[in-house]
Each structure stands twice: as C-alpha cells, then as structure tokens.
Short mmCIF file of C-alpha atoms and ligand atoms in Angstrom, two decimals:
data_model
loop_
_atom_site.label_atom_id
_atom_site.label_comp_id
_atom_site.label_asym_id
_atom_site.label_seq_id
_atom_site.Cartn_x
_atom_site.Cartn_y
_atom_site.Cartn_z
CA MET U 638 82.83 93.05 -62.95
CA ASN U 639 85.27 94.38 -65.54
CA ILE U 640 82.61 95.47 -68.00
CA GLU U 641 81.43 99.04 -67.82
CA SER U 642 77.78 99.97 -68.13
CA PRO U 643 76.94 101.11 -71.66
CA ALA U 644 77.04 104.85 -72.20
CA MET U 645 76.27 106.96 -75.23
CA PRO U 646 78.95 109.48 -76.32
CA TYR U 647 76.28 112.17 -76.93
CA ASN U 648 72.78 113.09 -75.77
CA PHE U 649 69.77 111.28 -77.16
CA ALA U 650 68.63 114.29 -79.22
CA ASP U 651 72.08 115.21 -80.57
CA LEU U 652 71.77 113.20 -83.79
CA GLU U 653 68.48 114.80 -84.83
CA PRO U 654 67.17 115.12 -87.44
CA ALA U 655 69.23 112.23 -88.87
CA ILE U 656 68.13 109.91 -86.04
CA SER U 657 65.29 110.90 -83.76
CA ARG U 658 65.57 111.16 -80.02
CA ASP U 659 62.82 108.53 -79.69
CA THR U 660 64.81 106.05 -81.75
CA LEU U 661 67.93 106.46 -79.63
CA VAL U 662 66.07 106.35 -76.31
CA PHE U 663 64.22 103.21 -77.36
CA HIS U 664 67.33 101.63 -78.86
CA PHE U 665 69.61 102.33 -75.92
CA LEU U 666 67.24 101.53 -73.07
CA ARG U 667 65.10 98.78 -74.55
CA HIS U 668 67.76 96.93 -76.52
CA GLN U 669 71.38 97.48 -75.47
CA ARG U 670 70.55 98.07 -71.81
CA VAL U 671 68.40 94.94 -71.67
CA CYS U 672 71.22 92.88 -73.22
CA PHE U 673 73.66 94.32 -70.69
CA ASP U 674 71.42 93.54 -67.71
CA ARG U 675 70.80 89.99 -68.90
CA MET U 676 74.52 89.46 -69.55
CA LEU U 677 75.32 90.74 -66.08
CA ALA U 678 72.80 88.41 -64.46
CA MET U 679 74.35 85.42 -66.27
CA VAL U 680 77.99 86.11 -65.32
CA ARG U 681 77.52 87.40 -61.78
CA GLY U 682 79.18 85.07 -59.29
CA THR U 683 80.89 82.98 -61.98
CA GLU U 684 84.50 82.85 -63.16
CA LEU U 685 83.41 84.76 -66.27
CA GLU U 686 82.72 87.84 -64.17
CA SER U 687 86.37 88.95 -64.22
CA LEU U 688 86.71 88.93 -68.02
CA GLU U 689 86.86 91.99 -70.22
CA LEU U 690 83.91 92.25 -72.62
CA THR U 691 85.89 91.22 -75.71
CA ASP U 692 87.34 88.17 -73.90
CA LEU U 693 83.88 87.19 -72.66
CA ILE U 694 82.63 87.28 -76.25
CA ARG U 695 85.49 85.13 -77.55
CA VAL U 696 85.18 82.56 -74.74
CA THR U 697 81.40 82.14 -74.92
CA GLU U 698 81.31 81.99 -78.73
CA ARG U 699 83.25 78.74 -78.60
CA ASN U 700 80.81 77.09 -76.17
CA PRO U 701 77.37 76.17 -77.58
CA ALA U 702 75.99 75.96 -74.02
CA GLN U 703 76.80 79.65 -73.57
CA HIS U 704 75.31 80.83 -76.84
CA MET U 705 72.69 83.06 -75.23
CA LEU U 706 75.32 84.75 -73.08
CA TYR U 707 77.48 85.21 -76.20
CA ARG U 708 74.58 86.93 -77.94
CA TYR U 709 73.98 89.36 -75.10
CA ALA U 710 77.69 90.17 -74.71
CA ALA U 711 78.17 90.62 -78.45
CA GLU U 712 75.16 92.93 -78.64
CA VAL U 713 76.62 95.08 -75.86
CA TYR U 714 79.91 95.34 -77.76
CA ASN U 715 78.28 95.87 -81.16
CA HIS U 716 76.11 98.70 -79.88
CA ASN U 717 79.05 100.36 -78.10
CA LEU U 718 80.88 100.58 -81.43
CA TYR U 719 77.70 101.63 -83.25
CA TRP U 720 77.17 104.64 -80.97
CA ASN U 721 80.76 105.67 -81.58
CA SER U 722 80.45 105.11 -85.33
CA MET U 723 78.14 108.14 -85.44
CA ARG U 724 78.48 111.74 -84.32
CA PRO U 725 76.50 114.95 -84.59
CA ARG U 726 77.25 116.67 -87.91
CA GLY U 727 79.18 113.62 -89.09
CA GLY U 728 78.99 111.97 -92.48
CA GLY U 729 80.88 112.43 -95.71
CA PRO U 730 84.17 111.06 -97.04
CA ALA U 731 86.74 109.47 -94.76
CA THR U 732 89.22 111.67 -92.97
CA GLY U 733 92.63 111.17 -91.39
CA LEU U 734 94.30 107.79 -91.45
CA ALA U 735 91.08 106.08 -92.54
CA ALA U 736 90.98 108.27 -95.67
CA GLU U 737 94.30 106.93 -96.91
CA LEU U 738 93.22 103.33 -96.43
CA VAL U 739 89.78 103.88 -97.99
CA ARG U 740 91.47 105.40 -101.02
CA GLU U 741 93.86 102.45 -101.22
CA ARG U 742 91.14 99.80 -100.90
CA PHE U 743 88.18 101.39 -102.73
CA GLY U 744 89.78 104.04 -104.92
CA THR U 745 87.13 106.70 -104.43
CA HIS U 746 84.56 107.67 -101.81
CA GLU U 747 81.82 106.91 -104.35
CA ARG U 748 83.03 103.33 -104.74
CA PHE U 749 83.18 102.92 -100.98
CA VAL U 750 79.60 104.21 -100.71
CA ARG U 751 78.42 101.85 -103.44
CA GLU U 752 79.97 98.77 -101.84
CA PHE U 753 78.77 99.76 -98.35
CA THR U 754 75.22 100.40 -99.61
CA ASP U 755 75.06 97.26 -101.76
CA THR U 756 76.31 95.08 -98.91
CA ALA U 757 73.69 96.53 -96.55
CA SER U 758 70.82 95.97 -98.98
CA ALA U 759 71.97 92.42 -99.80
CA HIS U 760 71.92 91.35 -96.17
CA PHE U 761 68.78 89.38 -95.34
CA GLY U 762 67.12 90.00 -91.99
CA SER U 763 68.65 91.35 -88.81
CA GLY U 764 72.34 91.87 -88.34
CA TRP U 765 75.24 94.28 -88.59
CA LEU U 766 77.28 95.96 -91.29
CA TRP U 767 80.98 96.41 -90.56
CA LEU U 768 84.07 98.14 -91.77
CA VAL U 769 86.93 96.00 -90.49
CA TRP U 770 90.69 95.71 -90.76
CA ARG U 771 91.47 92.23 -92.07
CA GLY U 772 94.78 90.89 -93.22
CA GLY U 773 96.28 94.28 -93.97
CA THR U 774 93.36 95.94 -95.72
CA LEU U 775 89.87 97.33 -95.16
CA GLU U 776 86.85 95.12 -95.77
CA ILE U 777 83.09 95.63 -95.66
CA LEU U 778 81.06 92.69 -94.37
CA THR U 779 77.88 91.78 -92.54
CA THR U 780 77.08 89.47 -89.65
CA SER U 781 73.67 88.01 -88.84
CA ASN U 782 71.72 88.68 -85.66
CA ALA U 783 74.19 89.33 -82.82
CA GLY U 784 77.23 88.14 -84.75
CA THR U 785 80.43 90.12 -84.36
CA PRO U 786 83.60 89.97 -86.49
CA LEU U 787 85.73 90.06 -83.34
CA VAL U 788 85.52 86.29 -83.13
CA ARG U 789 86.90 85.88 -86.67
CA GLY U 790 90.09 87.77 -85.89
CA ASP U 791 89.01 90.95 -87.69
CA VAL U 792 89.47 94.37 -86.11
CA PRO U 793 86.10 96.17 -86.17
CA LEU U 794 86.50 99.84 -87.14
CA LEU U 795 82.89 100.97 -87.69
CA ALA U 796 79.53 99.29 -87.10
CA LEU U 797 76.08 99.95 -88.50
CA ASP U 798 73.09 98.30 -86.82
CA LEU U 799 70.89 96.64 -89.48
CA TRP U 800 68.16 95.51 -87.10
CA GLU U 801 64.89 97.23 -87.93
CA HIS U 802 64.69 98.64 -84.41
CA ALA U 803 67.59 100.94 -85.40
CA TYR U 804 65.58 102.74 -88.07
CA TYR U 805 61.92 101.71 -88.11
CA LEU U 806 60.58 104.77 -86.22
CA ASP U 807 62.38 107.14 -88.60
CA HIS U 808 62.36 105.27 -91.94
CA GLN U 809 59.87 102.39 -91.43
CA ASN U 810 61.26 99.50 -93.51
CA ARG U 811 63.39 101.66 -95.83
CA ARG U 812 66.84 100.35 -94.94
CA GLY U 813 68.37 102.15 -97.92
CA ALA U 814 67.26 105.56 -96.62
CA TYR U 815 68.76 104.76 -93.21
CA VAL U 816 72.10 103.68 -94.71
CA LYS U 817 72.20 106.81 -96.89
CA THR U 818 71.58 109.01 -93.84
CA PHE U 819 74.31 107.21 -91.93
CA LEU U 820 76.84 107.79 -94.71
CA GLU U 821 75.88 111.40 -95.43
CA GLU U 822 75.07 112.78 -91.97
CA LEU U 823 76.33 110.52 -89.21
CA ILE U 824 79.41 108.41 -89.92
CA ASN U 825 82.26 109.19 -87.53
CA TRP U 826 85.56 108.49 -89.26
CA ASP U 827 87.51 109.58 -86.18
CA THR U 828 86.57 106.29 -84.52
CA ALA U 829 88.03 104.25 -87.39
CA SER U 830 91.17 106.37 -87.59
CA ARG U 831 91.73 106.12 -83.83
CA THR U 832 91.60 102.31 -83.89
CA LEU U 833 93.88 102.16 -86.92
CA ALA U 834 96.39 104.47 -85.20
CA GLU U 835 96.33 102.26 -82.10
CA LEU U 836 97.13 99.24 -84.27
CA GLY U 837 100.02 101.15 -85.83
CA ASN U 838 101.32 102.38 -82.48
CA ALA U 839 101.25 98.86 -81.11
CA GLU U 840 103.34 97.88 -84.14
CA GLN U 841 100.90 95.09 -84.83
CA GLN U 842 100.37 96.58 -88.25
CA PRO U 843 103.61 98.13 -89.59
CA ARG U 844 101.85 99.13 -92.81
CA ILE U 845 99.45 101.35 -90.85
CA ALA U 846 102.33 102.78 -88.83
CA VAL U 847 103.95 104.00 -92.05
CA ARG U 848 100.72 105.73 -93.06
CA ALA U 849 100.20 107.18 -89.59
CA ARG U 850 103.62 108.81 -89.80
CA ALA U 851 102.89 110.09 -93.29
CA ALA U 852 99.58 111.55 -92.14
CA ALA U 853 101.41 113.39 -89.35
CA GLU U 854 103.77 115.03 -91.87
CA PRO U 855 101.70 117.38 -94.07
CA VAL U 856 104.58 118.03 -96.50
CA ALA U 857 104.86 114.35 -97.25
CA ARG U 858 101.22 114.24 -98.33
CA VAL U 859 101.44 117.00 -100.94
CA GLY U 860 100.98 115.45 -104.31
CA GLY U 861 100.10 112.14 -102.71
CA GLY U 862 97.26 109.95 -103.89
CA MET U 863 96.66 106.55 -105.26
CA PRO U 864 99.86 104.64 -105.87
FE1 LIG S 166 70.36 97.51 -82.08
#
C-alpha cells in the first residue's frame, strides 16, 4: 500500500481554544480514520493498492462503479490538507509567496476575507472550501460532500472542512463563527506558500518562479506592491 496512515501535524489539544480537543479527536478518529480504513479494505488485494492517494482519487472519480471508494479516498486527502491548513497560533494575513499572490488576486486581505467568508456561507450543506491555484491565479471555490478540486486539474493550496462535524461541538450551527476563527486564529499560510514554491521549482508555473525569486531577495521587495 502506497498510502500512508493519516497523521495530524500537531497534538489534539494544540489548536485550543480555537478548536477544542474533543472536536479534533472526534473528527480525526471518527471521520478521517473511518474513511481511511474503509478505503483500505476496498483496495486491499486489488491493482489499485499500488496507487498513490492522488492517483487513486483521479482513477476512481472517472468510474461510477467506484464512487464510494472515490469518496473515501477523497475524504482522506481532503482532511490531510485541512489539518495542514491550520496551525497553533496561526491566522491573519497571508505571508511569504502566498502573500504576493493574494495581493495580486484580491488586492487586500480584507477583500480576500470577504470573498472567503461569503463563499463559505453561500455553500449549501456539507462540503469543502478551497483556495486553489487555477490557470495562473488564486481562486476560492467550494465542493460538495467529498468532492475535491484535484480532479478538475486545480492545485489545492488550503482546505476548510464545511461539514458540521468540523465545528458543531464548538460553534453548533454557526458556520460563520467557525470560518472567522479559522481566518483569524488558525489558517496556516506556510502550507500554501510551500505548494506554490514547489510548483515554481518544478517550473510548471514560471510566473510563480519569478515571484519565488523576488521573495527570496528582500531588496527587490522594497517599495513593491500592487502593480
Ligand atoms: Fe471532516
């Protein structure tokens, strides 16, 4: 099996008080872990067993007969990115390479927050909120249920779980309070910047590579800003 068991990048209580220990224990063990175990049971002994997680998602999404397996695999991937989209004492405006691209796409942090918040509140039912790299720019979008933008060719940078199980113990049904807490106290911009830098290093995205070099040269940034 080429897919590693899910692991959280911090301890269950490390995000308190923004997210309670109970929420993370319940979320990790009763949701992601269950999806992982069910996925494992479905691929064990089959030719799918040798695939990486992202390839398993792409292959099963195209086959209606494997839709349940796609859901479990996508939920494992989505939660992996979600855990890494948060960190203790996170939150606030973008930093690093992500900051340059947020400024380019949204203008200000406040506009980014407004679009992120509005998109979350407009989404009906369970799903995910994403910051992705699409066609040379950042985009905010949602997917329903276990949907993942990986299968649309987007590069997921940050994920926010919009299922009620992610916030009900702490905020009951107040999704807006949960999204606000994520933005102000949890969001981990390092994860987005790291993925963007990898894209630039792989020269898949020359425009990012230019910004990565600029970010590495402090003198070049003095006086910089919106073009
Ligand atoms: Fe979840």
